[in-house]
Each structure stands twice: as C-alpha cells, then as structure tokens.
Short mmCIF file of N, CA and C in Angstrom, two decimals:
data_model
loop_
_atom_site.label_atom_id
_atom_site.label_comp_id
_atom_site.label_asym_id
_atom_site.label_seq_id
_atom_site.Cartn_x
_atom_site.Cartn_y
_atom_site.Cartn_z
N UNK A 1 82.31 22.68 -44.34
CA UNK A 1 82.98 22.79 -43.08
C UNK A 1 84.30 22.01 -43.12
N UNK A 2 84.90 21.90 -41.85
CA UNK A 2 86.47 21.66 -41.93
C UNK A 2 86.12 19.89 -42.17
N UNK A 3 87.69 19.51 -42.52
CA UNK A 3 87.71 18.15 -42.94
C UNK A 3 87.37 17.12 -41.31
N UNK A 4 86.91 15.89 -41.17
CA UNK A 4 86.21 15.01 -40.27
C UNK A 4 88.02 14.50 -39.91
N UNK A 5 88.26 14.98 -38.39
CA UNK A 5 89.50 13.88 -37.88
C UNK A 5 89.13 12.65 -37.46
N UNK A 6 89.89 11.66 -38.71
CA UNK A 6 89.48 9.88 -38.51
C UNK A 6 90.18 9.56 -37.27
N UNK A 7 90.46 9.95 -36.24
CA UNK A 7 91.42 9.28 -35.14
C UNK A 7 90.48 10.06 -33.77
N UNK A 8 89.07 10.58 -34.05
CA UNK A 8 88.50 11.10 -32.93
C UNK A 8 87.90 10.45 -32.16
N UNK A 9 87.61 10.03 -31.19
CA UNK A 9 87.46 9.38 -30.16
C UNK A 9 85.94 9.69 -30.01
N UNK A 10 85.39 8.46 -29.70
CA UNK A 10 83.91 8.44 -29.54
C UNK A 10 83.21 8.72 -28.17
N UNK A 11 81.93 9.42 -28.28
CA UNK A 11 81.44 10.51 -26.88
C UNK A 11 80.59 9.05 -26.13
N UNK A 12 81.32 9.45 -24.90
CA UNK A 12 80.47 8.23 -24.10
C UNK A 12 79.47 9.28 -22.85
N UNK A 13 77.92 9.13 -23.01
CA UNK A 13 77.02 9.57 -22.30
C UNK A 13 77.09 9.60 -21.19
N UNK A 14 77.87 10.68 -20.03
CA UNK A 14 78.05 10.02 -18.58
C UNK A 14 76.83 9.82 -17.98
N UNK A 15 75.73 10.17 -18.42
CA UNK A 15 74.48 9.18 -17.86
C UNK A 15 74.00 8.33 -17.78
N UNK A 16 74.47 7.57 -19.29
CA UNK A 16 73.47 6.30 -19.60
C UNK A 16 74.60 5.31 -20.30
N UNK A 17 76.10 5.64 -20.28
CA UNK A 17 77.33 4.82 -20.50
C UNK A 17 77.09 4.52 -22.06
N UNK A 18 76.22 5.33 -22.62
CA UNK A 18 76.39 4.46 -24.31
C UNK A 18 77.41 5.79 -25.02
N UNK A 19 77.92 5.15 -25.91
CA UNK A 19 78.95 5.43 -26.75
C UNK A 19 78.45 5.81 -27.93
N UNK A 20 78.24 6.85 -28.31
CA UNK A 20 78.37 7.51 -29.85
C UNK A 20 79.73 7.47 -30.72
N UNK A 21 79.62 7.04 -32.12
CA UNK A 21 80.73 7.72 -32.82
C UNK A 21 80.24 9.17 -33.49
N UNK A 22 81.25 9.18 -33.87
CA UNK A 22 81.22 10.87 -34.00
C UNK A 22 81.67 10.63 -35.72
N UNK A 23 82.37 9.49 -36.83
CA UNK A 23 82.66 9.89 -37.35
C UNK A 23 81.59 10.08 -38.67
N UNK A 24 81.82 10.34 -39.75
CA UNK A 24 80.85 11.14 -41.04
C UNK A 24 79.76 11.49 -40.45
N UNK A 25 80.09 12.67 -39.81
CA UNK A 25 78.89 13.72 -39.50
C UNK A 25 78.45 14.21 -40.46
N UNK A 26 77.17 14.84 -40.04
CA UNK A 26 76.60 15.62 -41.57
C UNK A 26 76.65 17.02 -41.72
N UNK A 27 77.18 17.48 -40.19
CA UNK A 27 77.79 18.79 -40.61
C UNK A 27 78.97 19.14 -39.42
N UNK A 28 79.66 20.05 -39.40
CA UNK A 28 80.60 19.80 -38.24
C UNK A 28 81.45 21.75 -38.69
N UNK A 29 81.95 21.92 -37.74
CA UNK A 29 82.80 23.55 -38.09
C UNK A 29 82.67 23.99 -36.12
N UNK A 30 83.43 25.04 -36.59
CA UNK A 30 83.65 25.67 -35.13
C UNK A 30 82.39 26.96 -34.88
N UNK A 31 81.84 26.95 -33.60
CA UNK A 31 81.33 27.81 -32.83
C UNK A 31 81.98 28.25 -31.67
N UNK A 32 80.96 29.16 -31.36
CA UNK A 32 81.64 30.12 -30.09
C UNK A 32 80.30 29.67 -28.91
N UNK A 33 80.50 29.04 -27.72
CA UNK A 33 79.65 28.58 -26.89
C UNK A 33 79.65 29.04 -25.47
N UNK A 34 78.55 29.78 -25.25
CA UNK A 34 78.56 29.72 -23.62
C UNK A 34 78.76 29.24 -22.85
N UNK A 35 79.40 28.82 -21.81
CA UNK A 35 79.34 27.91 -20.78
C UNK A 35 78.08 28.32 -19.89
N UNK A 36 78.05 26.78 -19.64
CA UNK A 36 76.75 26.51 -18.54
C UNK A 36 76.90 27.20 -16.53
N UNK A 37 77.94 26.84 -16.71
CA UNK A 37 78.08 27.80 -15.11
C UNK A 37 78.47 29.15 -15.35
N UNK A 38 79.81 29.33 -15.77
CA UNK A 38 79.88 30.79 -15.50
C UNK A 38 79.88 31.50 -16.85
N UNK A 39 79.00 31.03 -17.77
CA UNK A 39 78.48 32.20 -18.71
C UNK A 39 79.61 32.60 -19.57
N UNK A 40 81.30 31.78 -19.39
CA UNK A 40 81.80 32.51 -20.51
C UNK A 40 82.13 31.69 -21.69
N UNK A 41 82.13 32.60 -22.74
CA UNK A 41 82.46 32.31 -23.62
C UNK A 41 83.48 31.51 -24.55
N UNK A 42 83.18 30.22 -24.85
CA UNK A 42 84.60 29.39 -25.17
C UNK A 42 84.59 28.84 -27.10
N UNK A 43 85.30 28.86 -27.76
CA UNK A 43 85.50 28.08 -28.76
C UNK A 43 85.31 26.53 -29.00
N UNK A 44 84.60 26.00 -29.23
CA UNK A 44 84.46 24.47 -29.28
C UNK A 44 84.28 24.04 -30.89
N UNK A 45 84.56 23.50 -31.47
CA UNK A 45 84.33 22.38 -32.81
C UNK A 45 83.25 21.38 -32.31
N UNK A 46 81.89 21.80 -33.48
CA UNK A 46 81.02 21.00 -32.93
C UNK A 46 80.91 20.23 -34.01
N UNK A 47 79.98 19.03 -33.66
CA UNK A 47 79.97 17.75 -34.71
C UNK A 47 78.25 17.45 -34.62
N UNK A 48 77.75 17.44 -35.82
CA UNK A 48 76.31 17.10 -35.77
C UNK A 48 75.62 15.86 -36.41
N UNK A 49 75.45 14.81 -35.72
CA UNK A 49 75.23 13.44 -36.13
C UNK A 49 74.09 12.79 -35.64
N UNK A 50 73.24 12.63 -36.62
CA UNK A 50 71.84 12.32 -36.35
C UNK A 50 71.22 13.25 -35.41
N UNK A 51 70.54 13.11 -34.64
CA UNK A 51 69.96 13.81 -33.32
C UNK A 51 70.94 14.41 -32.57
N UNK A 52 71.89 14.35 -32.36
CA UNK A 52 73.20 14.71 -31.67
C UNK A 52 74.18 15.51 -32.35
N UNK A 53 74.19 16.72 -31.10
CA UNK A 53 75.31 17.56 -31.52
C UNK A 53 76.00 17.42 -30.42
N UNK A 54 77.52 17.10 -30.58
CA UNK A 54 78.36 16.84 -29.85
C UNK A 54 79.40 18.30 -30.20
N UNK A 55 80.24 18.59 -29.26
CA UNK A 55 81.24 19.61 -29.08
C UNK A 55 82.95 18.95 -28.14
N UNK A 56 83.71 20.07 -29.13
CA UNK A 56 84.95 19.10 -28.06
C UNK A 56 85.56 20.69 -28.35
N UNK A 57 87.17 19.95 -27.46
CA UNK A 57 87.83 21.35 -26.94
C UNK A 57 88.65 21.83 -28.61
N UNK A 58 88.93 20.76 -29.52
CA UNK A 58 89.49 20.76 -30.48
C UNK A 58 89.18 19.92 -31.41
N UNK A 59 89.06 20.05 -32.73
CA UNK A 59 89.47 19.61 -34.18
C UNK A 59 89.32 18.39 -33.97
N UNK A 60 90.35 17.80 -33.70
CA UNK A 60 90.57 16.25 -33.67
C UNK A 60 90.55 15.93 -32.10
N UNK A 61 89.70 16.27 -31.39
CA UNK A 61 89.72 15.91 -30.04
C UNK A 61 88.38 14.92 -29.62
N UNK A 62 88.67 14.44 -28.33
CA UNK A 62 87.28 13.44 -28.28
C UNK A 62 85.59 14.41 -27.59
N UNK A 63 84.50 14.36 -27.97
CA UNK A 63 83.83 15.69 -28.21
C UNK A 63 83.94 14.76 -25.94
N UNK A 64 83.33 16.51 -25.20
CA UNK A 64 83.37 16.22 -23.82
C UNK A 64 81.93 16.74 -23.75
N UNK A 65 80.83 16.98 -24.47
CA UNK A 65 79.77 17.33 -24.20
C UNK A 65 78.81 17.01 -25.72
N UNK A 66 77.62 17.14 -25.28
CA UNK A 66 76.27 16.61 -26.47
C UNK A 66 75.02 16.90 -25.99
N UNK A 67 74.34 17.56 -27.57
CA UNK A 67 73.46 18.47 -26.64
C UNK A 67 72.43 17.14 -27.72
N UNK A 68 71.19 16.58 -26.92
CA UNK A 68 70.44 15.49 -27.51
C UNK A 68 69.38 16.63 -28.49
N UNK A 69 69.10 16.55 -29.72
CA UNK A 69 68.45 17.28 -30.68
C UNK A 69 66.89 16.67 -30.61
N UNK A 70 66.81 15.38 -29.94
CA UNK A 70 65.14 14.62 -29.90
C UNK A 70 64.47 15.17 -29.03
N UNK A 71 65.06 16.56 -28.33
CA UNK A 71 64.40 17.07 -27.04
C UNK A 71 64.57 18.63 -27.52
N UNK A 72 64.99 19.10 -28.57
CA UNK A 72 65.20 20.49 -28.56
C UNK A 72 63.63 20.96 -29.19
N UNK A 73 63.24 21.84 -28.89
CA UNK A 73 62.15 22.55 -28.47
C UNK A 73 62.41 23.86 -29.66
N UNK A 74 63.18 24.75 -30.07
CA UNK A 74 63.96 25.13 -31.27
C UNK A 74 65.26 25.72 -31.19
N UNK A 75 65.49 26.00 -32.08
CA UNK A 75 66.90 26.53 -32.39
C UNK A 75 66.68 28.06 -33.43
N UNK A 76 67.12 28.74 -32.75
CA UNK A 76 66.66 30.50 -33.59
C UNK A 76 68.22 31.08 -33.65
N UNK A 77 67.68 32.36 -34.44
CA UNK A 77 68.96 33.45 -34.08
C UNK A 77 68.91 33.93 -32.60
N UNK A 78 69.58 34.16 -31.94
CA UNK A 78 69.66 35.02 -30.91
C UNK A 78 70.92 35.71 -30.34
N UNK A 79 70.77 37.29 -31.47
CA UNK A 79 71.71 38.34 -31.29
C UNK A 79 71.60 39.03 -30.00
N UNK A 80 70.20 39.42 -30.13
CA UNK A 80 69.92 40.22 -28.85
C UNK A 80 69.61 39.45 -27.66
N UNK A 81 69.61 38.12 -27.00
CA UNK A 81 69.53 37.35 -26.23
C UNK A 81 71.23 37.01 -25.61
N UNK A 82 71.90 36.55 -26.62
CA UNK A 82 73.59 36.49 -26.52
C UNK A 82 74.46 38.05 -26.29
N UNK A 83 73.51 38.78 -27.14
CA UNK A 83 74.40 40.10 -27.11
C UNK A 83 75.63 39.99 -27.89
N UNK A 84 75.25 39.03 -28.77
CA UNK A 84 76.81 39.05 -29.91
C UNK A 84 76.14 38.49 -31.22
N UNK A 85 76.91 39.04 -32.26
CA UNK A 85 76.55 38.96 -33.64
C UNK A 85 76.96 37.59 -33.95
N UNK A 86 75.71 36.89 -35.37
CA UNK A 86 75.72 35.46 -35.57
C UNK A 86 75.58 34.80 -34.62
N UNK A 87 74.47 35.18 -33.40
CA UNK A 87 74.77 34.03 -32.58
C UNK A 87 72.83 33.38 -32.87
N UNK A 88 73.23 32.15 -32.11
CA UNK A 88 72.21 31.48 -32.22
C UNK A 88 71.82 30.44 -31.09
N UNK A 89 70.36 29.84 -30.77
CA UNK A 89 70.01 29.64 -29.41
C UNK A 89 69.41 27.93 -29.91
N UNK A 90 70.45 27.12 -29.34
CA UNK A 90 69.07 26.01 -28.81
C UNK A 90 68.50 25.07 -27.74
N UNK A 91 67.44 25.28 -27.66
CA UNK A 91 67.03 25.10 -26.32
C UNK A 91 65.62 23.93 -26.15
N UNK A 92 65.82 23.10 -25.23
CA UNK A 92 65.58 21.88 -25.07
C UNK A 92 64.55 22.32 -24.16
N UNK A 93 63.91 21.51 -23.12
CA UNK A 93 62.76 21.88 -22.08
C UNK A 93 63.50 21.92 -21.03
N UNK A 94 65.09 21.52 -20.27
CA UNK A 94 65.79 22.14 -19.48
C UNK A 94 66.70 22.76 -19.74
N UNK A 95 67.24 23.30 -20.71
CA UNK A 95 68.74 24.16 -20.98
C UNK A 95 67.94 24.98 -22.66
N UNK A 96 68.97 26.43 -22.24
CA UNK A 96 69.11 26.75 -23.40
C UNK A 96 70.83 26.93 -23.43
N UNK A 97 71.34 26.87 -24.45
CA UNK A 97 72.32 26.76 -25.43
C UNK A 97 72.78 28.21 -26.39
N UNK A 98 73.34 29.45 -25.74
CA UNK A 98 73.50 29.71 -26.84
C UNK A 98 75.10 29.51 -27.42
N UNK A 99 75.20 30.16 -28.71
CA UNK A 99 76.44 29.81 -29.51
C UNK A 99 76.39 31.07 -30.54
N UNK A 100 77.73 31.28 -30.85
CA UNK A 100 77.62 32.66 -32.05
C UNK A 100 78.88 31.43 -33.08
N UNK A 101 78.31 32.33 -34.65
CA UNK A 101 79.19 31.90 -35.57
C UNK A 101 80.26 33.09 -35.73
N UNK A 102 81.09 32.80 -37.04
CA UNK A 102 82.02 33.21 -37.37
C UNK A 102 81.66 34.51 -38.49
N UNK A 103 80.59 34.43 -38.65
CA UNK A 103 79.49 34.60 -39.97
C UNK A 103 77.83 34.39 -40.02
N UNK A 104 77.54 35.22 -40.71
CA UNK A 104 76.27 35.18 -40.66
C UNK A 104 75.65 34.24 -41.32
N UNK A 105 76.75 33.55 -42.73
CA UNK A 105 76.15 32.46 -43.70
C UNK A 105 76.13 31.44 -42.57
N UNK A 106 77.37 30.89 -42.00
CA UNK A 106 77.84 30.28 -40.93
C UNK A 106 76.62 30.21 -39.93
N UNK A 107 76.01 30.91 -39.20
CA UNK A 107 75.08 30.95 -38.44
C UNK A 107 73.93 30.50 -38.94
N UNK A 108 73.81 31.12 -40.06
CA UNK A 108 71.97 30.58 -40.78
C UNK A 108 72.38 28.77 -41.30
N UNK A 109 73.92 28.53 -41.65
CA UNK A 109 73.98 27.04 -42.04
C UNK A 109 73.64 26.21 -40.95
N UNK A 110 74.25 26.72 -40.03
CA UNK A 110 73.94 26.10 -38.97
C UNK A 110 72.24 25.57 -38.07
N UNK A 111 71.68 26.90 -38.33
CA UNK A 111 70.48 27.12 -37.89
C UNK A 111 69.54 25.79 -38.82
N UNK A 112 69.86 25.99 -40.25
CA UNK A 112 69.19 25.13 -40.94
C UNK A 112 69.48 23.74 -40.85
N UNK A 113 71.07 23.85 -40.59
CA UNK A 113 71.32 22.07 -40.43
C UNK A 113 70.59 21.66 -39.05
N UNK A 114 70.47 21.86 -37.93
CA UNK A 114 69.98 21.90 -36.32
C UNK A 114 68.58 21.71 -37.23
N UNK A 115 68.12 22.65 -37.56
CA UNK A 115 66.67 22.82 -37.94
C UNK A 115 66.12 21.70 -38.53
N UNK A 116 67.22 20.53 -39.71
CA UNK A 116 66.62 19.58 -40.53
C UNK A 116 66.88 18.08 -39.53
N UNK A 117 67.75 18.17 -38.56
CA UNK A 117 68.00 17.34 -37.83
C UNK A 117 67.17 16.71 -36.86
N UNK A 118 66.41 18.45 -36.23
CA UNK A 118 65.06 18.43 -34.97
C UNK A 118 63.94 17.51 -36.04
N UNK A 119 63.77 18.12 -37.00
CA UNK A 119 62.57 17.38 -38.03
C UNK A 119 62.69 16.08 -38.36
N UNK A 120 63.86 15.68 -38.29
CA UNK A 120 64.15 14.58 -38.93
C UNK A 120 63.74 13.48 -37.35
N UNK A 121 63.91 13.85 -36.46
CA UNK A 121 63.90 12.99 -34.89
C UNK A 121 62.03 13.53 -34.56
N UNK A 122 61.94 14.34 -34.90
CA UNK A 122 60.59 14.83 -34.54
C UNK A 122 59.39 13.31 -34.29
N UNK A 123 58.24 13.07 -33.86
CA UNK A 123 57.16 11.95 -33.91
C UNK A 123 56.64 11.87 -35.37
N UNK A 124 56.65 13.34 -35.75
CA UNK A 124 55.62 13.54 -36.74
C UNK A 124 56.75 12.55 -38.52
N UNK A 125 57.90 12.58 -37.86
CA UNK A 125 58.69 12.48 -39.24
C UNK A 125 59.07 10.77 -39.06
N UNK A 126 58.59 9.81 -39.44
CA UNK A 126 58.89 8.48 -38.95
C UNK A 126 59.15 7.96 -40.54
N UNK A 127 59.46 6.96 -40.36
CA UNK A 127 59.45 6.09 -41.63
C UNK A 127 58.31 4.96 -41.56
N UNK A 128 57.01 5.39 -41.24
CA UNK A 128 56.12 4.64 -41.25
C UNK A 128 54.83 4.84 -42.27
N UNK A 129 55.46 5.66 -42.60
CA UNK A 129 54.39 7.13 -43.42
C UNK A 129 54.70 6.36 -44.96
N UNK A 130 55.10 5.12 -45.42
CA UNK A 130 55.06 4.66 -46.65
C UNK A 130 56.06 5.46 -47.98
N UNK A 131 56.68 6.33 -47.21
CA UNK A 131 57.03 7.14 -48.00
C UNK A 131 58.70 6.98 -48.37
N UNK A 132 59.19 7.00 -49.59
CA UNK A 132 60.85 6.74 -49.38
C UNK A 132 61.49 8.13 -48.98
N UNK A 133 62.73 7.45 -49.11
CA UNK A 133 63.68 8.98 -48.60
C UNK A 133 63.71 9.97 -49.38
N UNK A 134 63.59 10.17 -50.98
CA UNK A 134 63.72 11.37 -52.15
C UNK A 134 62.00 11.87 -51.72
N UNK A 135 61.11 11.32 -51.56
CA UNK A 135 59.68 11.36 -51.51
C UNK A 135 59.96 12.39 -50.12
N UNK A 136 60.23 11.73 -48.89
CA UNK A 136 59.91 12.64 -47.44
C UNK A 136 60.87 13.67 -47.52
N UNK A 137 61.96 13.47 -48.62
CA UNK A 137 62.87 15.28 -48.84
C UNK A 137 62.11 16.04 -49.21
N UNK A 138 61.40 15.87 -50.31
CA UNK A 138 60.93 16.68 -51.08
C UNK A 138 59.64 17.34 -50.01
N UNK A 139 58.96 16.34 -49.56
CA UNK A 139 57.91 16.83 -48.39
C UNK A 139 58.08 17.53 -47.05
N UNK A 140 59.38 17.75 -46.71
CA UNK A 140 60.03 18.42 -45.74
C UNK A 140 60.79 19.55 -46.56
N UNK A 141 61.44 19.74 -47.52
CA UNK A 141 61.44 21.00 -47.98
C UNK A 141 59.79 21.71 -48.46
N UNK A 142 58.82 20.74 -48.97
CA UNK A 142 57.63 21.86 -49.04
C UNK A 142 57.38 22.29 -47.94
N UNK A 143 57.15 21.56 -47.06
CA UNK A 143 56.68 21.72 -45.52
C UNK A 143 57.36 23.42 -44.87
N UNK A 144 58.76 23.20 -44.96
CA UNK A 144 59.47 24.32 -44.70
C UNK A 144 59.57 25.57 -45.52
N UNK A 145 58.99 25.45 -46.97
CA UNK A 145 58.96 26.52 -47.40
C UNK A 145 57.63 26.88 -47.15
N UNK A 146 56.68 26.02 -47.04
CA UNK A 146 55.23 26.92 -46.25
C UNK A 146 55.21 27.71 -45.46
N UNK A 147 56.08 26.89 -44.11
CA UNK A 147 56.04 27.80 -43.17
C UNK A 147 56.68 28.99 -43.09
N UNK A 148 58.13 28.96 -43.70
CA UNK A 148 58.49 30.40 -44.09
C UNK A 148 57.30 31.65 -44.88
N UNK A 149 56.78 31.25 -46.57
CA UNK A 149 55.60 31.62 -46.90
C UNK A 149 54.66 32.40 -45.74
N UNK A 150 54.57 31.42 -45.13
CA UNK A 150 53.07 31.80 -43.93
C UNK A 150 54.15 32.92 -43.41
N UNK A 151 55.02 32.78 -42.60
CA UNK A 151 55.86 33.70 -41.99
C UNK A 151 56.04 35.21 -42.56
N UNK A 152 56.08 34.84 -43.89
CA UNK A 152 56.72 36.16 -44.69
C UNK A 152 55.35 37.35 -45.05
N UNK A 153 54.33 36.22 -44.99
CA UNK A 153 53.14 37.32 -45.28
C UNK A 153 52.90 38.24 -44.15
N UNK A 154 52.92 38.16 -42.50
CA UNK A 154 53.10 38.72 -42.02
C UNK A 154 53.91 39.26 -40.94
N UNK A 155 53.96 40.40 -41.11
CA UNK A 155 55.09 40.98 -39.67
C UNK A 155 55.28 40.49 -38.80
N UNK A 156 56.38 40.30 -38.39
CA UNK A 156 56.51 39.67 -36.36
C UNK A 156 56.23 41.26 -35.69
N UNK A 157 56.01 40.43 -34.71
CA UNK A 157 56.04 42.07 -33.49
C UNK A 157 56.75 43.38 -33.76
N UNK A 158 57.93 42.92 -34.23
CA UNK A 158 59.04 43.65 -33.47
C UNK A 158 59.14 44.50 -35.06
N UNK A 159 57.78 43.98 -36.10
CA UNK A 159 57.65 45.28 -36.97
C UNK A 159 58.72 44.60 -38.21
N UNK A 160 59.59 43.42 -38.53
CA UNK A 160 60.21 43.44 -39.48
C UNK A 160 59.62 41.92 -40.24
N UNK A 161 59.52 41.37 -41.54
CA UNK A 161 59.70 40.24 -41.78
C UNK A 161 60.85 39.31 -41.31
N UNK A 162 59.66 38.35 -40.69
CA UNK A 162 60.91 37.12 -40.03
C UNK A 162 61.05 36.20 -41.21
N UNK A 163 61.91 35.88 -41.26
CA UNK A 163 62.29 34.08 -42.08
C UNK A 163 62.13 33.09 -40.89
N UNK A 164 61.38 32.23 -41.74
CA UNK A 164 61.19 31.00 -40.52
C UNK A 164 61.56 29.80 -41.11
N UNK A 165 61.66 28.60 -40.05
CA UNK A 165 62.34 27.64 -40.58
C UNK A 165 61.71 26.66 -39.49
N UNK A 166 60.70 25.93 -39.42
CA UNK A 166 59.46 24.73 -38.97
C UNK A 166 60.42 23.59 -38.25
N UNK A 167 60.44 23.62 -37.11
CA UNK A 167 61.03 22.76 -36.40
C UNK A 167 60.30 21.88 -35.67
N UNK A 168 59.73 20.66 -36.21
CA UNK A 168 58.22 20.16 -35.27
C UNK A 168 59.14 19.65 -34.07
N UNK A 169 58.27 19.51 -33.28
CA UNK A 169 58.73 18.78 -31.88
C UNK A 169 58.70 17.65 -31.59
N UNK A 170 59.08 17.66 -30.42
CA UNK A 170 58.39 15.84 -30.27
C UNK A 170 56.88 15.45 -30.05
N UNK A 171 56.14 16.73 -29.33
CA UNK A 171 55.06 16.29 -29.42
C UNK A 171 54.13 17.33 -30.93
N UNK A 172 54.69 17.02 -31.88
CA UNK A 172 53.87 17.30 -33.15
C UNK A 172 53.79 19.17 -33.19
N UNK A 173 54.15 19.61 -32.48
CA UNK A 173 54.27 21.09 -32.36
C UNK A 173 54.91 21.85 -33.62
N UNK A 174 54.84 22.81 -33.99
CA UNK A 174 56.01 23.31 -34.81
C UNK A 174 56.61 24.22 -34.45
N UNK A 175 57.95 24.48 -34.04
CA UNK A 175 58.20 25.87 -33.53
C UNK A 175 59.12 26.53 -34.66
N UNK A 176 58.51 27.56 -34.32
CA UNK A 176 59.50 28.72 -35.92
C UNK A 176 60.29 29.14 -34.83
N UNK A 177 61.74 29.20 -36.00
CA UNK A 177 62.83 29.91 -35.48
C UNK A 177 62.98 31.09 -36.32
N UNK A 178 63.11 32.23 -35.85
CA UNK A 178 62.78 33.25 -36.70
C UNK A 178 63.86 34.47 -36.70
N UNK A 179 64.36 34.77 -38.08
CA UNK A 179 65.44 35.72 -37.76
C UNK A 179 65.21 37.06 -39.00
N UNK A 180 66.08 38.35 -38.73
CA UNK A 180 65.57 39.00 -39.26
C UNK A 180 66.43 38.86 -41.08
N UNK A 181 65.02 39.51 -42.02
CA UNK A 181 66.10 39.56 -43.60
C UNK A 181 66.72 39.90 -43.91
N UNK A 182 67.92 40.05 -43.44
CA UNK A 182 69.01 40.61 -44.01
C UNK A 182 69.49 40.89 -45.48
N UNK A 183 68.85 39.90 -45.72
CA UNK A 183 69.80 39.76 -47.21
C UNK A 183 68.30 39.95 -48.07
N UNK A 184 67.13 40.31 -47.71
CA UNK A 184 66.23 40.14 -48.76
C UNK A 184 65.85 42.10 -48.58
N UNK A 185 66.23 42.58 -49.79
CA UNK A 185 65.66 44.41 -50.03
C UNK A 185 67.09 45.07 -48.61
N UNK A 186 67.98 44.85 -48.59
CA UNK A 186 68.89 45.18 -47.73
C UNK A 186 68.39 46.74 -47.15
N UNK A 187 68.27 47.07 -45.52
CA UNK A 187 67.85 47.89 -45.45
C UNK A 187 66.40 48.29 -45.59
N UNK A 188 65.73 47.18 -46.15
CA UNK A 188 64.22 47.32 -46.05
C UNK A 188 63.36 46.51 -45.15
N UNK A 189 63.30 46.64 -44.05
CA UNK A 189 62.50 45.95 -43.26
C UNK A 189 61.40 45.98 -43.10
#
C-alpha cells in the first residue's frame, strides 16, 4: 500500500479523549466508504493499527473517524449488500460499515488484514497461552486454513464454494467471512 505520511496527526476519540497515533500501521491504502447518514459514497485513506481502523479525508491528513476492530463481529465481501464490485462489510454489534476496493486483490487484502487484526484482539488470542509470537503465527494460520478446509468441503446456500477466513469474536465465537472463488476453476462454481 501507499507510503505512511510522517507529519499525520494523531486520532483523538471524541468519546473517551484518548489519542491514537496512527504512525507504522500495518496496513493502510484507499477505500471507497459509505457514509453513515446519507448513504453516500466517499473516498477515504484508511489506516489499520492494532484493533483500529482509522480513515481520513486524505493521504497525509489527520484520520476524522475509527472504526474499534475489538467489537467487530466480522468483516466479509459484500457485493450484493453494497451493490458495487470489491466491496466489503464490517460490522460491529451497532454499525455495519460497508466499503468497496479498487480491486478485487485489494478487497480480499483487505478482508484478510481486518480478518488477522479481529483475531489478534479476539479473548480467545491472549498472550497467556505460553506461547511466543512465531509459535501463535503459525497456530493462527493453521487455525484459518481449517476453517477455510471445513468451508470448502461444503456448499454455502447460495450453491457455490465459499472461501472463509475465521474471525473469533470477543466472546470466543468464530464468524466466517465468506466470499465467492473466483480465482479457483474460473467459471466453475
């Protein structure tokens, strides 16, 4: 994604007055975002840092909104929910969120970075578990390729193989975000 502006101004919570920095995010690029009142559609540069995805009006601007990731519930594709291509949904226990990419790689990077972030804040993922950091990677990529596995053996509803991607919750839940294969037997659903 695009290069990190060192002169960006840090997001202050108008609820709870604490101050995030925003800078070496672990992933960051532009989306296309709904607005919350009137539903339209705006360009924002979002920034994803720890549990927090923050959004601003520009590049090097100070982000004016943050969506908290310790409360998101999952994050999926949602073409036919948005009604626009590459888009994608995440949604907390009061708001959903959607957003479209630029791209479909763009959209699934996204989906997966959101996706390793929810896991990473999740109850179930602590650093109490004795385990180091190369040790709980490796156990969170098996984890996630199970659940895809489990996913792939059978059909979703709607009749096609989903790809899934294990987003536990806060309360130990897992929710699959599930989108269709595009890229696996093209044309073979």
């Amino acid at each position: 994604m695009a290069a990190m502006a060192s002169s960006r101004k840090a997001f202050t919570d108008p609820q709870t007055g604490i101050k995030y920095e925003t800078t070496n995010p672990e992933f960051q690029g532009w989306l296309t975002k709904q607005s919350s009142w009137l539903k339209e559609w705006r360009r924002r540069y979002f920034i994803l840092k720890g549990s927090k995805l923050f959004f601003c009006k520009t590049e090097s601007g100070a982000p004016h909104g943050m969506i908290d990731l310790a409360h998101c519930m999952t994050v999926k594709s949602a073409e036919l929910k948005a009604q626009k291509r590459n888009a994608l949904e995440v949604s907390t226990p009061d708001t959903t969120f959607l957003m479209y990419a630029d791209s479909e790689k763009e959209k699934d990077d996204w989906i997966g970075a959101i996706g390793r972030a929810i896991v990473r804040c999740s109850s179930t993922y602590t650093n109490e578990d004795g385990m180091d950091d190369e040790e709980r990677d490796s156990d969170e990529d098996d984890l996630l390729w199970r659940v895809a596995a489990l996913a792939l053996a059978a059909p979703g509803a709607s009749g096609h193989q989903p790809a899934a991607l294990a987003c536990a919750g806060r309360a130990g839940l897992g929710a699959i975000a599930e989108a269709p294969l595009a890229r696996v037997g093209r044309g073979q659903r």
